[in-house]
PDB file of C-alpha atoms and ligand atoms in Angstrom:
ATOM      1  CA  UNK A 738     132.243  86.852 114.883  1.00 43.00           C
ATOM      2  CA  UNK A 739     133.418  88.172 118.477  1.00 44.00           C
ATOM      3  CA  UNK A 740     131.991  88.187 121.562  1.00 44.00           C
ATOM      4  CA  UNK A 741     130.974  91.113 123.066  1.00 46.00           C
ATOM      5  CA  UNK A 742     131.457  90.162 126.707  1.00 73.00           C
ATOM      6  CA  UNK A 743     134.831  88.998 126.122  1.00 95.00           C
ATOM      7  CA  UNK A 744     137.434  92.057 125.936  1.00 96.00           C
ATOM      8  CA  UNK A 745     139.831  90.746 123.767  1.00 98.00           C
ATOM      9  CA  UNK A 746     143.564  90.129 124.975  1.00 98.00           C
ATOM     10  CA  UNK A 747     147.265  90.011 123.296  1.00 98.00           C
ATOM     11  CA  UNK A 748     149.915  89.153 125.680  1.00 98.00           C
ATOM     12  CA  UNK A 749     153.625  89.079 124.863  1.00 98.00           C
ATOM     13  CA  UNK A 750     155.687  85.945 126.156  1.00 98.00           C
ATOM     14  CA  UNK A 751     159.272  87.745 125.723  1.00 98.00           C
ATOM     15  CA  UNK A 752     160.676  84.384 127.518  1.00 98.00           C
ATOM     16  CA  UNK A 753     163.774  84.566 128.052  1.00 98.00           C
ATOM     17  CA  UNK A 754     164.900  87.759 126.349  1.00 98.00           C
ATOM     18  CA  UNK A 755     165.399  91.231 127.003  1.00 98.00           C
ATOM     19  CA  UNK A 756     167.987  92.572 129.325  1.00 98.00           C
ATOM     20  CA  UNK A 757     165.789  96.132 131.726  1.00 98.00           C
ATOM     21  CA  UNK A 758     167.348  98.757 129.352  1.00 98.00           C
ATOM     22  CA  UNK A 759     166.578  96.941 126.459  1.00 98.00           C
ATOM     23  CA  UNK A 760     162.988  96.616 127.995  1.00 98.00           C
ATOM     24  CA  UNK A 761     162.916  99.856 128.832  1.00 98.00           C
ATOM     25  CA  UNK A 762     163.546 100.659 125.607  1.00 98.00           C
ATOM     26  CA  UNK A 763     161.059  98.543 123.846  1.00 98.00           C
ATOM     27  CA  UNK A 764     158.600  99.551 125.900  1.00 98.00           C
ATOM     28  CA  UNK A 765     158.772 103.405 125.830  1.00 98.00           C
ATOM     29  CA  UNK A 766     158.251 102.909 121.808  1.00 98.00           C
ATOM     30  CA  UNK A 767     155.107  99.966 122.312  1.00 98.00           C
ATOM     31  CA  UNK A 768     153.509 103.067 124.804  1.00 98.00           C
ATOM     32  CA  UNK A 769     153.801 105.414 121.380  1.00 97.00           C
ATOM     33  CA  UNK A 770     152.912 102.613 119.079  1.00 98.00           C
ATOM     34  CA  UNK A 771     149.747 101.636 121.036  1.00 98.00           C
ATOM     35  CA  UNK A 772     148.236 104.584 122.810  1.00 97.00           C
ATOM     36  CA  UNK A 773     145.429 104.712 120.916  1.00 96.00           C
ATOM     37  CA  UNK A 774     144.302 101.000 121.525  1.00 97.00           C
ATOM     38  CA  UNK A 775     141.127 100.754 123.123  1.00 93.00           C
ATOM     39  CA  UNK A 776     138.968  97.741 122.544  1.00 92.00           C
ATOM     40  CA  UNK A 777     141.778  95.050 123.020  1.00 96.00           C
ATOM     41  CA  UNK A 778     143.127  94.643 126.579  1.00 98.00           C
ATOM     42  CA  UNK A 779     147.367  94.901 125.694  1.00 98.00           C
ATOM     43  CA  UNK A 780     149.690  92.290 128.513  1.00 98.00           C
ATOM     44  CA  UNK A 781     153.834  92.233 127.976  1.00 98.00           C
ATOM     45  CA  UNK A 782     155.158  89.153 129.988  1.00 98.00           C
ATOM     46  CA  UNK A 783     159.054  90.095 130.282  1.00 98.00           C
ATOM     47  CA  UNK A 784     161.616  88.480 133.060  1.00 98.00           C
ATOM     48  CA  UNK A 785     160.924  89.158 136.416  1.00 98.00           C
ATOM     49  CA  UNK A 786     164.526  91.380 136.518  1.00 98.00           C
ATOM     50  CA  UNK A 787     162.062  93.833 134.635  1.00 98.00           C
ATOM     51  CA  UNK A 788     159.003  93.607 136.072  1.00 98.00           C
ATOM     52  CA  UNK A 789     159.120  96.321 138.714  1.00 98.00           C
ATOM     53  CA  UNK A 790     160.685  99.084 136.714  1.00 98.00           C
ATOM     54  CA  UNK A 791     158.385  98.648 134.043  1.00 98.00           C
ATOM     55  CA  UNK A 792     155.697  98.943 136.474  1.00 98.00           C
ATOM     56  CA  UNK A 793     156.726 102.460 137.034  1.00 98.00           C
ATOM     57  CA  UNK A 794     157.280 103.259 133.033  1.00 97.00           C
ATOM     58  CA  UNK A 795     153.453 101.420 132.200  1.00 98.00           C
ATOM     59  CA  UNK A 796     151.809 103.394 134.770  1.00 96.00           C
ATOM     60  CA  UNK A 797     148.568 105.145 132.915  1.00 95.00           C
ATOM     61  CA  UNK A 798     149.562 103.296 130.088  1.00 97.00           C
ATOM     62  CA  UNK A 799     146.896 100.915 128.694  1.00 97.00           C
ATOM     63  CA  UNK A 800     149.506  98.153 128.457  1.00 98.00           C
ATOM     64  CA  UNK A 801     149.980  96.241 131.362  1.00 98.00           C
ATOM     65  CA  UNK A 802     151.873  93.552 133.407  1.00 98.00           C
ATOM     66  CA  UNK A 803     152.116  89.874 133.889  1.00 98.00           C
ATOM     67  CA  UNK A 804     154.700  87.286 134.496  1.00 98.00           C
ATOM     68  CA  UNK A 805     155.643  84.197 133.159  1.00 98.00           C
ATOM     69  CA  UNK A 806     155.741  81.832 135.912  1.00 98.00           C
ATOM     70  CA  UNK A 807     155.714  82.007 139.610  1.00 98.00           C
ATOM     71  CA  UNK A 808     155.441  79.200 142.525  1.00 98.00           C
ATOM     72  CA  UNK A 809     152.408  78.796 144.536  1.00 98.00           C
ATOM     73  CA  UNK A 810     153.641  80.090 147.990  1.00 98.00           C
ATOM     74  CA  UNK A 811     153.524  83.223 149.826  1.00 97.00           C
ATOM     75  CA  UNK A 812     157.075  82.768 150.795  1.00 98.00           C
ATOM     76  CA  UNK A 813     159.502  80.210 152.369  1.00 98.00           C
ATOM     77  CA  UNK A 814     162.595  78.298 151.911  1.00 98.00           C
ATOM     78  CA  UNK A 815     162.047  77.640 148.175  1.00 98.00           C
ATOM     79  CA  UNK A 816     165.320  78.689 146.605  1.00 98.00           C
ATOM     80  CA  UNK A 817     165.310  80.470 143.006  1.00 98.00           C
ATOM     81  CA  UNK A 818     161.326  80.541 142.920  1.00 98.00           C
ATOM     82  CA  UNK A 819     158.740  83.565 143.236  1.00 98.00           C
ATOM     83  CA  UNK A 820     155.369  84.141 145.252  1.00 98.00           C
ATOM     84  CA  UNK A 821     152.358  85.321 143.755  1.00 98.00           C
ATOM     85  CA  UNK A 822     152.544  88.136 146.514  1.00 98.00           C
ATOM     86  CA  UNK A 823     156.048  89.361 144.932  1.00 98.00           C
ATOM     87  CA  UNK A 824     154.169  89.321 141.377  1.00 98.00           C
ATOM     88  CA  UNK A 825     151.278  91.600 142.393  1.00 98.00           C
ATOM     89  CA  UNK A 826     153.720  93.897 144.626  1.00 98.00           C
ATOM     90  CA  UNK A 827     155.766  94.173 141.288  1.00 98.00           C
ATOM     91  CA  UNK A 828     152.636  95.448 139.688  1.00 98.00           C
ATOM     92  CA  UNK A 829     151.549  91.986 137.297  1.00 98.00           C
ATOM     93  CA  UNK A 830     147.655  91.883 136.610  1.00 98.00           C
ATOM     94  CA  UNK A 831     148.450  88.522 134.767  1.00 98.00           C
ATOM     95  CA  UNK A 832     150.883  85.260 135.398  1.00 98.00           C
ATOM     96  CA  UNK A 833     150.829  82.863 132.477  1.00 98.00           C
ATOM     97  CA  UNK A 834     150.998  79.229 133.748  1.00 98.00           C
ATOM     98  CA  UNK A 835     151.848  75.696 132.349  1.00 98.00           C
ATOM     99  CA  UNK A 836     153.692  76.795 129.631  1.00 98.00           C
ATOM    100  CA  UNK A 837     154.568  73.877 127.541  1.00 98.00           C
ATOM    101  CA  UNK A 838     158.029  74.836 128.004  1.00 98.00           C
ATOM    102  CA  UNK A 839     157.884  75.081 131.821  1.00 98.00           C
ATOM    103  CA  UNK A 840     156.101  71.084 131.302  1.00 97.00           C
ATOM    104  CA  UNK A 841     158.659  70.262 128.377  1.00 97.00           C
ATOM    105  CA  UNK A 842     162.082  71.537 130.252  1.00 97.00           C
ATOM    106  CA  UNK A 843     161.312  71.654 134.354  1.00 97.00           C
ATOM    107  CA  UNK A 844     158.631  69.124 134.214  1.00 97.00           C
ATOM    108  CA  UNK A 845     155.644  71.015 135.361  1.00 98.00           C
ATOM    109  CA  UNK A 846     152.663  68.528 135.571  1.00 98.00           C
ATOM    110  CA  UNK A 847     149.060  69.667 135.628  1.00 98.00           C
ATOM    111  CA  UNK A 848     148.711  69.328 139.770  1.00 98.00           C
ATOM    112  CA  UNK A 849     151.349  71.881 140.133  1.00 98.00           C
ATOM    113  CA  UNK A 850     149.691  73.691 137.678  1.00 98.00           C
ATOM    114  CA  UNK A 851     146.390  73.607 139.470  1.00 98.00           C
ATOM    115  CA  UNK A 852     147.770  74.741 142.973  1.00 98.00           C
ATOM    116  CA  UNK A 853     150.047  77.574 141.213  1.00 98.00           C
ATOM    117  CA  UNK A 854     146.433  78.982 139.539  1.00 98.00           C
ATOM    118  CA  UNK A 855     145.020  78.304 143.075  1.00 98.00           C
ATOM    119  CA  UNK A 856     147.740  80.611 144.231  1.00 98.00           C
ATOM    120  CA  UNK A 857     147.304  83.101 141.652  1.00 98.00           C
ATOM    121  CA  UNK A 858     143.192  83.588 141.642  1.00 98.00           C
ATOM    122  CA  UNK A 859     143.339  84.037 145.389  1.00 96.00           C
ATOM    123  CA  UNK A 860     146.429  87.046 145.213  1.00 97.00           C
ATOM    124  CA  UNK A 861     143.938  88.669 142.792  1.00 97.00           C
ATOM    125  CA  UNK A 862     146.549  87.712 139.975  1.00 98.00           C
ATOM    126  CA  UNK A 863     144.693  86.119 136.914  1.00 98.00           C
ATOM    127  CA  UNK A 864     146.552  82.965 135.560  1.00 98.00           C
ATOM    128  CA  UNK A 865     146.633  82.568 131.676  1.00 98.00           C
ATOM    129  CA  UNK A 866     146.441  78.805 131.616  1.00 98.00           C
ATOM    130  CA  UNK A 867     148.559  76.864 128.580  1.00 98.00           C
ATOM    131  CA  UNK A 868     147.276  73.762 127.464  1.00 98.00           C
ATOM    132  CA  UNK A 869     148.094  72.096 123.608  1.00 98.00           C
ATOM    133  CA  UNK A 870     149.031  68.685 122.320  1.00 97.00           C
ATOM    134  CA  UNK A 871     152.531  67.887 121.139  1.00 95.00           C
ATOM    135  CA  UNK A 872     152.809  66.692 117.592  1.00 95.00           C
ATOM    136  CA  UNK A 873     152.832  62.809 117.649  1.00 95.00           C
ATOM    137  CA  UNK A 874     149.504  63.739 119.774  1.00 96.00           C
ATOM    138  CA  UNK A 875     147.940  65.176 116.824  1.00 94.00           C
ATOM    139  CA  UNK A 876     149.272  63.225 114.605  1.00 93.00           C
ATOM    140  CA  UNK A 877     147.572  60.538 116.711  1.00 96.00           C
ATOM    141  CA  UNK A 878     144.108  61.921 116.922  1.00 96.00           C
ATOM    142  CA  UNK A 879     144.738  62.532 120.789  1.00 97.00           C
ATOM    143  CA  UNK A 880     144.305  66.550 120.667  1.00 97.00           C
ATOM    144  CA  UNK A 881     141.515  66.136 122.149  1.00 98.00           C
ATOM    145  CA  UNK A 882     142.414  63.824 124.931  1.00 98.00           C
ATOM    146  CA  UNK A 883     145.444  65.636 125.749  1.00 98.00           C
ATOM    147  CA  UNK A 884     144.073  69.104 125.999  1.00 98.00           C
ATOM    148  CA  UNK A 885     141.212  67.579 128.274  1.00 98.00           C
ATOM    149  CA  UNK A 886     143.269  66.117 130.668  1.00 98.00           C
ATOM    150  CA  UNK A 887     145.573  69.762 130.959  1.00 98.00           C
ATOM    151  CA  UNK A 888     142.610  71.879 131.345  1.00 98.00           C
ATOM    152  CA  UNK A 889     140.549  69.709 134.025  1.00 98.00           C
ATOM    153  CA  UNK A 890     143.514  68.836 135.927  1.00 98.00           C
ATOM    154  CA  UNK A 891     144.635  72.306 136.107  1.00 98.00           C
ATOM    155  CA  UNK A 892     141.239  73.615 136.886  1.00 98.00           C
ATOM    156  CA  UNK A 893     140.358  71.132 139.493  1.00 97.00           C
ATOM    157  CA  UNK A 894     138.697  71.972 142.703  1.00 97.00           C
ATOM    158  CA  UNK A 895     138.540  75.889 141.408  1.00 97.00           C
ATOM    159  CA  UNK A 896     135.113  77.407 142.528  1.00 96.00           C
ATOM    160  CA  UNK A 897     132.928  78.234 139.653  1.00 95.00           C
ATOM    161  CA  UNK A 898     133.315  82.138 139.994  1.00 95.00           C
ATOM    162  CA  UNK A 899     137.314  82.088 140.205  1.00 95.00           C
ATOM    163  CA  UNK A 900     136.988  79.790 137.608  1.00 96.00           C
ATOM    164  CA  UNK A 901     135.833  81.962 135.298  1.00 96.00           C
ATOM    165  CA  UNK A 902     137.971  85.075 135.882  1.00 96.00           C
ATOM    166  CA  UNK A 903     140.848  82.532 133.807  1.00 98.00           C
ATOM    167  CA  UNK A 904     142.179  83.014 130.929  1.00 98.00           C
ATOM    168  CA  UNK A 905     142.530  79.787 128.441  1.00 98.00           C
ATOM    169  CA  UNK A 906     145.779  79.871 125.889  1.00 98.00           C
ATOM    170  CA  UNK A 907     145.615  76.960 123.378  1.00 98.00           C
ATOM    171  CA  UNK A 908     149.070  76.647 122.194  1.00 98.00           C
ATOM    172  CA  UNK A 909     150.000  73.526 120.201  1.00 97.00           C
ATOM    173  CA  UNK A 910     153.288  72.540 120.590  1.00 96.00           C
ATOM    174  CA  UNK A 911     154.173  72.017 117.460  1.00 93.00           C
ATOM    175  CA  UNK A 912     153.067  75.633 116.070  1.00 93.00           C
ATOM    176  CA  UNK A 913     155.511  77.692 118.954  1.00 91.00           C
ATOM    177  CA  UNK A 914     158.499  78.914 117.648  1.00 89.00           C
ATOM    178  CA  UNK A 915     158.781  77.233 114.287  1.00 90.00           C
ATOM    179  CA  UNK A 916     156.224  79.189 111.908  1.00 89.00           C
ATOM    180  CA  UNK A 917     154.025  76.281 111.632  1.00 87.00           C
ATOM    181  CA  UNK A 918     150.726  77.778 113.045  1.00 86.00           C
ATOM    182  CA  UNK A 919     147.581  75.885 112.987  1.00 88.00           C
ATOM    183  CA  UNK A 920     145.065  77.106 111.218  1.00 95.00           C
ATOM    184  CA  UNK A 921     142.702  79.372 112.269  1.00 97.00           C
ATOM    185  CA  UNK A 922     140.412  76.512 112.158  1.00 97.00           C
ATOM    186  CA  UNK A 923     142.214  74.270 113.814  1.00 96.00           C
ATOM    187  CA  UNK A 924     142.255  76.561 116.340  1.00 97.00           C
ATOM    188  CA  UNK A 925     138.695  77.881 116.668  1.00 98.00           C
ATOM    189  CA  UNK A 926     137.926  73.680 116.992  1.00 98.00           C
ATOM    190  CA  UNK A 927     139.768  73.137 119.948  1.00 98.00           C
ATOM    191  CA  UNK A 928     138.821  76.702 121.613  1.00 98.00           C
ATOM    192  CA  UNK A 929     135.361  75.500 120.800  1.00 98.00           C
ATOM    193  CA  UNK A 930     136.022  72.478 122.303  1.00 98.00           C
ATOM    194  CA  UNK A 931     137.786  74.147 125.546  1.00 98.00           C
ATOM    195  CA  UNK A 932     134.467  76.391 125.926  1.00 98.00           C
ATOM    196  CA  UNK A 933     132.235  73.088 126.208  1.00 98.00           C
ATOM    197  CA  UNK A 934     134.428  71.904 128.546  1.00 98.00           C
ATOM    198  CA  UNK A 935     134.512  75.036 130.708  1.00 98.00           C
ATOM    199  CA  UNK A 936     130.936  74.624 131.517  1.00 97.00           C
ATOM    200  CA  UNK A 937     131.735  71.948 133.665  1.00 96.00           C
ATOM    201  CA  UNK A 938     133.858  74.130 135.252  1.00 96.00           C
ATOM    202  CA  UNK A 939     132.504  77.675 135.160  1.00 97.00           C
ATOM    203  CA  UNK A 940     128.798  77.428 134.129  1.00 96.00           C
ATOM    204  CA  UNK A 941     127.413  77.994 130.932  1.00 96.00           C
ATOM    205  CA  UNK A 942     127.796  81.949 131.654  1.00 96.00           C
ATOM    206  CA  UNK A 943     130.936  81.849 133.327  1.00 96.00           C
ATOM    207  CA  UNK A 944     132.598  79.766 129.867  1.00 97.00           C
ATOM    208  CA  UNK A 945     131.116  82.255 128.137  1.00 97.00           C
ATOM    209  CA  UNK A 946     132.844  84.812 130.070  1.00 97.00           C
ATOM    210  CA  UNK A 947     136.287  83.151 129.767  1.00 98.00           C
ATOM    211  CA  UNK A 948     138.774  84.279 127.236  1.00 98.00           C
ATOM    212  CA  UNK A 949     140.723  81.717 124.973  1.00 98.00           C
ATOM    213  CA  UNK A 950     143.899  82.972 123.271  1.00 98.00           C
ATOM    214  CA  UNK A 951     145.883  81.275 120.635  1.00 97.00           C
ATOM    215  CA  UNK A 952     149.550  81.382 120.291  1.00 97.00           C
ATOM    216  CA  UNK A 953     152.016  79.215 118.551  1.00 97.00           C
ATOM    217  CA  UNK A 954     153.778  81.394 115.505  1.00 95.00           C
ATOM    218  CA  UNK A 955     151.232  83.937 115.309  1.00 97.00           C
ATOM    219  CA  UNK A 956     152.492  87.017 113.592  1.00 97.00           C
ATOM    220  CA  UNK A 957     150.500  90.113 111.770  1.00 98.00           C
ATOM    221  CA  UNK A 958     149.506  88.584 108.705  1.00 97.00           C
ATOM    222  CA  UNK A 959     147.627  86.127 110.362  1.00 97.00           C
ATOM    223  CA  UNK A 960     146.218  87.604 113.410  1.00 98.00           C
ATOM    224  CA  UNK A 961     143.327  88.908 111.904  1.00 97.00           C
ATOM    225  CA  UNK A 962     142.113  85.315 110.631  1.00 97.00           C
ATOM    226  CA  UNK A 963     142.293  84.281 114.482  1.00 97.00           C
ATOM    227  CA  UNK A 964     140.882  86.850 116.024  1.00 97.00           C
ATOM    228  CA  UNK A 965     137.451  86.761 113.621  1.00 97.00           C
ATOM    229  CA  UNK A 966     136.496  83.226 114.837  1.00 97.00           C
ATOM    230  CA  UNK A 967     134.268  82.647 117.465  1.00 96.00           C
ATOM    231  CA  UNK A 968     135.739  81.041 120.445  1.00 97.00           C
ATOM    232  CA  UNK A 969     139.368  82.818 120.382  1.00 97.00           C
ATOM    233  CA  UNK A 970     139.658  86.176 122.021  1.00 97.00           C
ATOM    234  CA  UNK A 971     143.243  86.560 121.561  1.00 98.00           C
ATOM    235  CA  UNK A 972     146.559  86.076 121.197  1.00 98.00           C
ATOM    236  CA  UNK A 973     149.293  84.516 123.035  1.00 98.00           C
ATOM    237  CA  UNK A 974     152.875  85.850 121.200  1.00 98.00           C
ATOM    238  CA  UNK A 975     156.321  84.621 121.519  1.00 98.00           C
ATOM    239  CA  UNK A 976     158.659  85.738 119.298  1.00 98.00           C
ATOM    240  CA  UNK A 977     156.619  88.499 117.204  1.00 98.00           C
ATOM    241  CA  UNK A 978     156.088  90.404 120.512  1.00 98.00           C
ATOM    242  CA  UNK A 979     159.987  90.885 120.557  1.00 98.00           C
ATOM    243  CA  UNK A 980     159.423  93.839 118.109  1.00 98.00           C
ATOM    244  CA  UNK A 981     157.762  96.625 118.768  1.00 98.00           C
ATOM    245  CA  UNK A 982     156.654  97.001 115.051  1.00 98.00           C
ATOM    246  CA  UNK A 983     155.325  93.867 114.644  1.00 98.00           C
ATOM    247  CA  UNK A 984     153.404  93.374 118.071  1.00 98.00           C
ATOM    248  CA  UNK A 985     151.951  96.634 117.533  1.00 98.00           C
ATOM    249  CA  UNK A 986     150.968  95.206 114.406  1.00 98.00           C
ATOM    250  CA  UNK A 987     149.295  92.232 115.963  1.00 98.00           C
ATOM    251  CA  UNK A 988     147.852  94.305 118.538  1.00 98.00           C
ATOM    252  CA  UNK A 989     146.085  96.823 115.512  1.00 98.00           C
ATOM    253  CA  UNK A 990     144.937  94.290 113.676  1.00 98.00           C
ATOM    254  CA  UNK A 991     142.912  92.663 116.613  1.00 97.00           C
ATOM    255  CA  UNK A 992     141.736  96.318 117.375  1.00 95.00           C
ATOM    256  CA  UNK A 993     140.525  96.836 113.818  1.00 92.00           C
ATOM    257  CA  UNK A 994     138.618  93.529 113.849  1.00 92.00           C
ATOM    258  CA  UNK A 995     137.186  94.042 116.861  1.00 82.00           C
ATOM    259  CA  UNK A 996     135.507  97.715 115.785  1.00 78.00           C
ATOM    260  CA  UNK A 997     134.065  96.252 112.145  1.00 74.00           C
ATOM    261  CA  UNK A 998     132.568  93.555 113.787  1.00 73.00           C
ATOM    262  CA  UNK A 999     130.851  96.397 116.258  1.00 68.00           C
ATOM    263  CA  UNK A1000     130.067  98.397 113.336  1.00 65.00           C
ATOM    264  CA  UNK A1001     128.124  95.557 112.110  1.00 60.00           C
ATOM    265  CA  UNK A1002     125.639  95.646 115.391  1.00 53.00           C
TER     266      UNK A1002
HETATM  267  P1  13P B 660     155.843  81.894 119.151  1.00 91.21           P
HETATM  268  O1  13P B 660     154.862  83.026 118.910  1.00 91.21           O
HETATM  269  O2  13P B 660     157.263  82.334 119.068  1.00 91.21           O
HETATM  270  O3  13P B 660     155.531  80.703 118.313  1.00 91.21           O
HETATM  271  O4  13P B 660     155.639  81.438 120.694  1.00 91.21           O
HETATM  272  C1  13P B 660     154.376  81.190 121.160  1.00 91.21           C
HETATM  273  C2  13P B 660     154.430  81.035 122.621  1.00 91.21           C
HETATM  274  O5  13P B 660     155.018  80.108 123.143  1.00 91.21           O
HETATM  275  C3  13P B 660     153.766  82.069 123.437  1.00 91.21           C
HETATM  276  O6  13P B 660     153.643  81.670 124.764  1.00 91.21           O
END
């Protein structure tokens, strides 16, 4: 069953694809496809070479901006990186952070992590916050452990009330990309597991306020069985938020969950 406090979220990590026309174009359709969303907050995460035209295009549009990475100063002699201050001015509400590929292929460890979500929560941009266990981790009974250790260390030293305006994305590693998600089990296990932690963190109100998304080969025949457990609030989408028909599939179904499960109350 959902939570009511919890507005629930589907963000789009288009990675590195899509050129500005060809976001352009997939976005004019998504605005069509989508309009009549309203109980699921709807985030596209494109390069940053589209960020401020789309900004223009999404404008009244319920869909709206965030990036996919950014470094943790205002400015400076920091050579191919951007400030959180460039993200807002572009017009991002949302920065996803400690991606495992940002940790797998630049080496991002959970300190920088922590400081760049320091950076974020205090430009008023909210930092969706990866964490997930490779598969020898799993394999190993260390999900757990692993997952732990990302979310406190990027959390550290974060004032309960910024704390809780972050949003959690459990992604395993081993479910991105390769059509091997977990199950929504799995998943609702470690989200579950991610709340309790929170409260360390956030209070018991504040980790109730946070939302936790899933991603890792989510697509729109199996949104619907994430979405109805307890602890996830959402979705974190890499390659099915490429195409406009299936993302606005994804985005539906979470919709339609959402209202039967209000119907119910
Ligand atoms: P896929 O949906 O392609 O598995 O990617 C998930 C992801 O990495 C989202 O950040």
């Amino acid at each position: 069953m959902l939570q009511y406090s919890r507005q629930p979220l589907v963000a789009g990590n288009w990675k590195m694809n899509k050129t500005v026309s060809q976001a352009h174009t997939f976005v004019n359709s998504l605005k069509e496809a989508v309009a009549e969303v309203k109980n699921a907050e709807i985030v596209i995460c494109p390069p940053y070479t589209a960020l401020f035209s789309l900004n223009q295009v999404l404008k009244g549009s319920n869909i709206f901006l965030g990036a996919q990475n950014m470094y943790y100063y205002e400015k400076g002699a920091f050579t191919g990186e951007i400030s959180p201050l460039m993200l807002q001015e572009a017009g991002c509400r949302y920065v996803i952070l400690g991606h495992s590929e940002r940790r797998i292929y630049f080496g991002e460890e959970d300190t920088l992590v922590n400081l760049k979500a320091k950076a974020a929560l205090r430009t008023g941009l909210t930092p969706i916050i990866c964490v997930g266990e490779q598969l020898a981790d799993r394999e190993a009974g260390k999900t757990e452990e692993v997952v732990q250790k990302q979310l406190i260390g990027s959390l550290v030293g974060l004032e309960p009330e910024l704390c809780q305006m972050v949003v959690i994305a459990y992604e395993p590693v081993w479910a991105i990309g390769t059509g091997q998600n977990a199950t929504a089990i799995e998943a609702q296990e470690v989200g579950n597991f991610i709340r309790k932690l929170l409260v360390n963190n956030a209070g018991k109100k504040g980790a109730e306020k946070i939302r936790l998304l899933y991603g890792g080969s989510i697509k729109p025949d199996n949104m619907a069985d994430f979405i109805k457990q307890p602890d996830i609030d959402g979705a974190l989408v890499g390659g099915a938020s490429l195409e406009v028909t299936d993302f606005s599939l994804i985005i539906k179904t979470v919709q339609e969950v959402e209202s039967k499960c209000q119907q119910l109350f």
